[in-house]
Amino acid sequence: MAKEYRESYTTDDIKRRIDYLKNRIDFAESKYEKLYFMELLRQEETKSNQVEEDETKADRTAMITKTDLTLEQLTQYDGSGGKPAYVAVDGIIYDVSREGSWGGGTHFGLYAGQDLTEQFSGCHQAGILKNLPIVGRLIK
Amino acid sequence: MGSEICPVVGNKQNILKSIIDKAINNIDQNKKINLIWLEAATCSGNIISLLNAENPDVIYLLRKMVNMTYNNSLMAEEGERAFKKFLDTLDTEFILVVEGAVATKNNGLYNVIARYKGKTITGMDAVAMAGKKAKYVLAVGSCASYGGPSAARPNPSESKSVYDFLDREVIRVPGCPSNPQWVIGTIASILINDNPELDKENRPVLFYGITIHDLCPRRSYFDKGIFAKKLGEPECMFKLGCRGPITRTDCPIRRWNNSTNWPIGDNTPCIGCARNGFPDSMEPFVRY
């Protein structure tokens, strides 16, 4: 229930307020009125960013505790025969089952179901991982 | 859909015929540009594919668009007389089309294309000679563009793509083989416009602007998460190893064999034949 409230607060409320303030800035009659609303908009945007960040963090933390796997268990999720395709990078297991570049659980000669930290750091920046669903932690 | 988002869909209504017409209006019929179609380390698949062209066909290309002076599969001359034609063309303004990679081991001896006055001419010599003097160079097919099957592991002939071999601008028209309309369309756009719009890998945006996945008729299955479990099923073949999401061509709308069929339409996943890394990095082609 608390989460539902938060979601409605973030997606609708803040967005509506931001739109409203932007309108007021556009149609402000004086410089001071404009400055006043710009300050309010700044506050609102900071709030929005904060909430968004918190949610992402909360989601990620929640996901991290979902399914932890050992390297041996991870090998089951290699994407073959329609199975999910998971890969581990830096101790976190990601789901690449629906990732466009991972057709059939394979990716430029690499196979899912493995710890690919080394291969990942050879080709990509860490930023691209943030859009991937997290499965859990890799148990060493 | 706006043309800014999707160049192929935006241009669909006026893509090839209009370009050809424009090209014809822009060239003097008596002064067609010469064209050398060189077959280096190749299976000759691209020239065979070119013969399959429709609307316009290859006769139209040869009669109305360019003056093809040298191609070992099509020309009437043989032996030294054939290669003389090649040498004569080098002194004129010409387009060089190369299909096949450049075999570089042992000075290119793995791919000999002619003997002239007692001398052995390798594909590497010919590409270097013509590449220096050509007005435009087109690397047609995946071997010429990226190395392709010729340069696949373990690459015993040490083959390189024409793009890597020549130190100059090379337009890539990849595909295994390249669709005849991509080739004729690229030549046409050169004839009307010195600088066809190219992407960062030097491919014409007109044909390589969007991925196969973008226009795939099975896309809705992917979006809903419904996947084929084996070949022959009508759903999305992503989980069988389809490379459509990472391969940029307009195969879904242009198709092959006079627009009759294409891999996904015939129940086989895309194997990424038109992209960098084919075939080694695109394997396995099918995964159960």
Short mmCIF file of C-alpha atoms in Angstrom, two decimals, chain B residues 4-243:
data_model
loop_
_atom_site.label_atom_id
_atom_site.label_comp_id
_atom_site.label_asym_id
_atom_site.label_seq_id
_atom_site.Cartn_x
_atom_site.Cartn_y
_atom_site.Cartn_z
CA GLU B 4 13.66 10.95 -39.49
CA ILE B 5 12.90 7.97 -37.30
CA CYS B 6 12.98 5.33 -39.97
CA PRO B 7 14.84 6.20 -43.19
CA VAL B 8 13.81 3.04 -45.00
CA VAL B 9 10.10 3.34 -44.34
CA GLY B 10 10.28 7.04 -45.12
CA ASN B 11 11.85 6.32 -48.49
CA LYS B 12 9.89 3.20 -49.27
CA GLN B 13 7.55 4.77 -51.76
CA ASN B 14 10.28 6.34 -53.85
CA ILE B 15 13.28 4.24 -53.19
CA LEU B 16 14.87 2.60 -56.17
CA LYS B 17 13.08 3.29 -59.43
CA SER B 18 13.10 7.00 -58.83
CA ILE B 19 16.80 6.94 -58.03
CA ILE B 20 17.48 5.00 -61.20
CA ASP B 21 15.39 7.44 -63.24
CA LYS B 22 17.25 10.38 -61.73
CA ALA B 23 20.54 8.69 -62.42
CA ILE B 24 19.61 8.10 -66.04
CA ASN B 25 18.66 11.73 -66.47
CA ASN B 26 21.93 12.78 -64.94
CA ILE B 27 24.29 10.75 -67.04
CA ASP B 28 25.18 11.15 -70.64
CA GLN B 29 24.37 7.84 -72.31
CA ASN B 30 27.47 8.09 -74.47
CA LYS B 31 29.65 8.70 -71.47
CA LYS B 32 28.71 6.01 -68.99
CA ILE B 33 31.28 5.61 -66.24
CA ASN B 34 33.46 2.51 -66.47
CA LEU B 35 33.11 -0.14 -63.83
CA ILE B 36 35.46 -2.93 -62.85
CA TRP B 37 33.88 -5.77 -60.89
CA LEU B 38 36.78 -7.62 -59.35
CA GLU B 39 36.38 -11.04 -57.79
CA ALA B 40 39.07 -11.50 -55.14
CA ALA B 41 38.94 -14.22 -52.44
CA THR B 42 35.26 -14.94 -52.94
CA CYS B 43 32.75 -17.65 -53.72
CA SER B 44 31.42 -15.41 -56.53
CA GLY B 45 28.10 -15.31 -54.73
CA ASN B 46 27.69 -11.58 -55.18
CA ILE B 47 27.98 -11.56 -58.96
CA ILE B 48 25.51 -14.46 -59.10
CA SER B 49 23.22 -12.50 -56.79
CA LEU B 50 23.56 -9.48 -59.09
CA LEU B 51 22.34 -11.57 -62.02
CA ASN B 52 19.20 -12.18 -59.99
CA ALA B 53 18.34 -8.48 -59.97
CA GLU B 54 14.86 -7.35 -60.95
CA ASN B 55 13.52 -3.84 -61.35
CA PRO B 56 16.03 -2.83 -62.52
CA ASP B 57 17.72 -5.96 -63.81
CA VAL B 58 21.36 -6.48 -64.64
CA ILE B 59 20.82 -5.77 -68.36
CA TYR B 60 19.49 -2.36 -67.39
CA LEU B 61 22.57 -1.82 -65.21
CA LEU B 62 24.92 -2.75 -68.04
CA ARG B 63 23.11 -0.93 -70.84
CA LYS B 64 21.91 2.22 -69.18
CA MET B 65 23.93 2.86 -66.05
CA VAL B 66 27.55 1.79 -66.30
CA ASN B 67 30.06 0.42 -68.76
CA MET B 68 31.29 -2.77 -67.09
CA THR B 69 34.70 -3.31 -68.61
CA TYR B 70 35.96 -6.18 -66.50
CA ASN B 71 34.38 -9.06 -64.66
CA ASN B 72 35.76 -12.53 -65.04
CA SER B 73 32.37 -14.23 -64.69
CA LEU B 74 30.53 -12.12 -67.25
CA MET B 75 33.00 -10.87 -69.84
CA ALA B 76 33.54 -12.55 -73.21
CA GLU B 77 37.32 -12.13 -73.29
CA GLU B 78 39.61 -14.66 -71.68
CA GLY B 79 43.17 -14.84 -70.41
CA GLU B 80 45.54 -12.00 -71.22
CA ARG B 81 43.02 -10.19 -73.37
CA ALA B 82 40.68 -10.04 -70.43
CA PHE B 83 43.31 -8.65 -68.12
CA LYS B 84 44.35 -6.12 -70.79
CA LYS B 85 40.83 -4.71 -70.48
CA PHE B 86 41.37 -4.35 -66.74
CA LEU B 87 44.66 -2.50 -67.28
CA ASP B 88 43.15 -0.24 -69.95
CA THR B 89 40.34 0.77 -67.62
CA LEU B 90 42.80 1.89 -64.96
CA ASP B 91 43.66 4.95 -67.06
CA THR B 92 40.04 6.09 -67.21
CA GLU B 93 37.54 7.33 -64.62
CA PHE B 94 35.97 4.24 -63.10
CA ILE B 95 34.10 2.68 -60.20
CA LEU B 96 35.81 -0.28 -58.59
CA VAL B 97 33.54 -2.94 -57.17
CA VAL B 98 35.33 -5.65 -55.23
CA GLU B 99 33.70 -8.79 -54.00
CA GLY B 100 35.65 -11.08 -51.74
CA ALA B 101 38.33 -10.45 -49.19
CA VAL B 102 41.97 -9.77 -49.98
CA ALA B 103 44.13 -12.81 -49.24
CA THR B 104 47.44 -11.40 -48.01
CA LYS B 105 49.50 -14.45 -47.02
CA ASN B 106 52.56 -15.12 -49.24
CA ASN B 107 51.96 -11.86 -51.09
CA GLY B 108 48.43 -12.83 -51.95
CA LEU B 109 49.37 -16.08 -53.68
CA TYR B 110 46.30 -17.83 -52.24
CA ASN B 111 44.14 -15.98 -54.75
CA VAL B 112 45.51 -15.70 -58.29
CA ILE B 113 43.17 -14.00 -60.71
CA ALA B 114 45.23 -13.73 -63.90
CA ARG B 115 48.50 -14.37 -65.67
CA TYR B 116 49.72 -11.50 -67.77
CA LYS B 117 52.93 -11.56 -69.83
CA GLY B 118 54.28 -14.43 -67.77
CA LYS B 119 53.54 -12.70 -64.51
CA THR B 120 51.12 -13.98 -61.91
CA ILE B 121 48.55 -11.40 -60.88
CA THR B 122 47.04 -11.97 -57.44
CA GLY B 123 43.78 -10.57 -56.15
CA MET B 124 45.84 -8.48 -53.75
CA ASP B 125 47.82 -6.90 -56.65
CA ALA B 126 44.66 -6.15 -58.60
CA VAL B 127 42.83 -4.58 -55.65
CA ALA B 128 45.88 -2.48 -54.79
CA MET B 129 46.34 -1.37 -58.41
CA ALA B 130 42.74 -0.48 -59.07
CA GLY B 131 42.07 0.78 -55.54
CA LYS B 132 44.64 3.53 -56.00
CA LYS B 133 43.11 4.89 -59.18
CA ALA B 134 39.36 4.28 -58.80
CA LYS B 135 37.01 7.22 -58.32
CA TYR B 136 34.85 5.16 -55.98
CA VAL B 137 35.45 1.82 -54.34
CA LEU B 138 32.54 -0.39 -53.35
CA ALA B 139 33.17 -3.40 -51.12
CA VAL B 140 30.29 -5.68 -52.08
CA GLY B 141 29.47 -8.64 -49.87
CA SER B 142 30.54 -9.46 -46.35
CA CYS B 143 34.05 -10.69 -47.28
CA ALA B 144 34.98 -7.44 -48.99
CA SER B 145 33.26 -5.34 -46.32
CA TYR B 146 34.30 -7.07 -43.11
CA GLY B 147 36.38 -10.13 -43.97
CA GLY B 148 33.40 -12.48 -43.78
CA PRO B 149 33.74 -16.22 -44.39
CA SER B 150 37.06 -15.71 -46.23
CA ALA B 151 38.63 -14.28 -43.07
CA ALA B 152 36.85 -16.62 -40.66
CA ARG B 153 38.91 -18.50 -38.08
CA PRO B 154 41.55 -19.84 -38.53
CA ASN B 155 41.93 -17.66 -41.63
CA PRO B 156 44.66 -19.70 -43.34
CA SER B 157 45.01 -17.21 -46.21
CA GLU B 158 45.29 -14.23 -43.81
CA SER B 159 42.43 -12.55 -45.62
CA LYS B 160 41.48 -8.95 -44.89
CA SER B 161 38.51 -6.89 -45.88
CA VAL B 162 38.95 -4.45 -48.75
CA TYR B 163 38.01 -1.73 -46.27
CA ASP B 164 40.98 -2.60 -44.08
CA PHE B 165 43.33 -3.37 -46.95
CA LEU B 166 42.93 -0.12 -48.88
CA ASP B 167 43.94 3.12 -47.28
CA ARG B 168 41.11 5.19 -48.78
CA GLU B 169 37.36 5.64 -48.61
CA VAL B 170 35.51 2.41 -49.31
CA ILE B 171 31.73 2.14 -49.35
CA ARG B 172 30.60 -1.07 -47.71
CA VAL B 173 27.66 -2.97 -49.21
CA PRO B 174 27.70 -6.07 -47.00
CA GLY B 175 25.52 -9.17 -47.14
CA CYS B 176 26.22 -12.81 -47.87
CA PRO B 177 25.51 -12.29 -50.65
CA SER B 178 24.65 -8.64 -51.02
CA ASN B 179 21.12 -8.09 -52.27
CA PRO B 180 21.30 -7.01 -55.95
CA GLN B 181 19.14 -3.99 -55.19
CA TRP B 182 21.56 -2.81 -52.51
CA VAL B 183 24.38 -2.96 -55.07
CA ILE B 184 22.55 -1.38 -58.01
CA GLY B 185 20.94 1.15 -55.67
CA THR B 186 24.30 2.17 -54.26
CA ILE B 187 25.80 2.50 -57.74
CA ALA B 188 22.77 4.57 -58.76
CA SER B 189 23.11 6.86 -55.78
CA ILE B 190 26.79 7.38 -56.61
CA LEU B 191 25.83 8.31 -60.17
CA ILE B 192 23.34 10.93 -59.09
CA ASN B 193 25.04 12.12 -55.98
CA ASP B 194 28.77 11.98 -55.35
CA ASN B 195 28.22 11.38 -51.66
CA PRO B 196 25.50 8.90 -50.82
CA GLU B 197 24.56 9.16 -47.16
CA LEU B 198 26.67 6.67 -45.23
CA ASP B 199 26.53 5.51 -41.63
CA LYS B 200 29.53 5.32 -39.33
CA GLU B 201 30.56 1.98 -40.77
CA ASN B 202 30.40 3.49 -44.30
CA ARG B 203 27.26 1.64 -45.36
CA PRO B 204 24.52 3.44 -47.35
CA VAL B 205 21.86 4.50 -44.84
CA LEU B 206 19.23 3.90 -47.52
CA PHE B 207 19.64 0.13 -47.24
CA TYR B 208 21.33 -0.36 -43.88
CA GLY B 209 19.54 2.28 -41.83
CA ILE B 210 17.49 0.07 -39.51
CA THR B 211 17.67 -3.41 -38.03
CA ILE B 212 15.85 -6.46 -39.33
CA HIS B 213 14.16 -6.62 -35.93
CA ASP B 214 12.65 -3.15 -36.46
CA LEU B 215 10.50 -4.28 -39.38
CA CYS B 216 10.27 -8.01 -38.70
CA PRO B 217 6.79 -9.44 -39.35
CA ARG B 218 7.30 -11.58 -36.20
CA ARG B 219 8.12 -8.57 -34.05
CA SER B 220 4.83 -8.60 -32.19
CA TYR B 221 5.63 -12.11 -30.92
CA PHE B 222 8.91 -10.79 -29.52
CA ASP B 223 7.17 -7.87 -27.83
CA LYS B 224 4.67 -10.24 -26.21
CA GLY B 225 7.38 -12.72 -25.24
CA ILE B 226 6.09 -15.57 -27.40
CA PHE B 227 8.97 -17.53 -28.85
CA ALA B 228 9.35 -20.45 -31.26
CA LYS B 229 10.77 -23.56 -29.60
CA LYS B 230 11.94 -25.14 -32.82
CA LEU B 231 12.35 -24.23 -36.47
CA GLY B 232 9.12 -24.20 -38.42
CA GLU B 233 7.03 -22.62 -35.72
CA PRO B 234 5.48 -19.30 -36.66
CA GLU B 235 6.61 -17.29 -33.61
CA CYS B 236 9.68 -15.14 -32.97
CA MET B 237 12.91 -17.11 -33.41
CA PHE B 238 14.94 -14.94 -31.02
CA LYS B 239 15.43 -17.78 -28.55
CA LEU B 240 16.71 -19.99 -31.35
CA GLY B 241 19.52 -17.49 -31.90
CA CYS B 242 18.06 -14.97 -34.38
CA ARG B 243 20.48 -12.08 -35.09
#
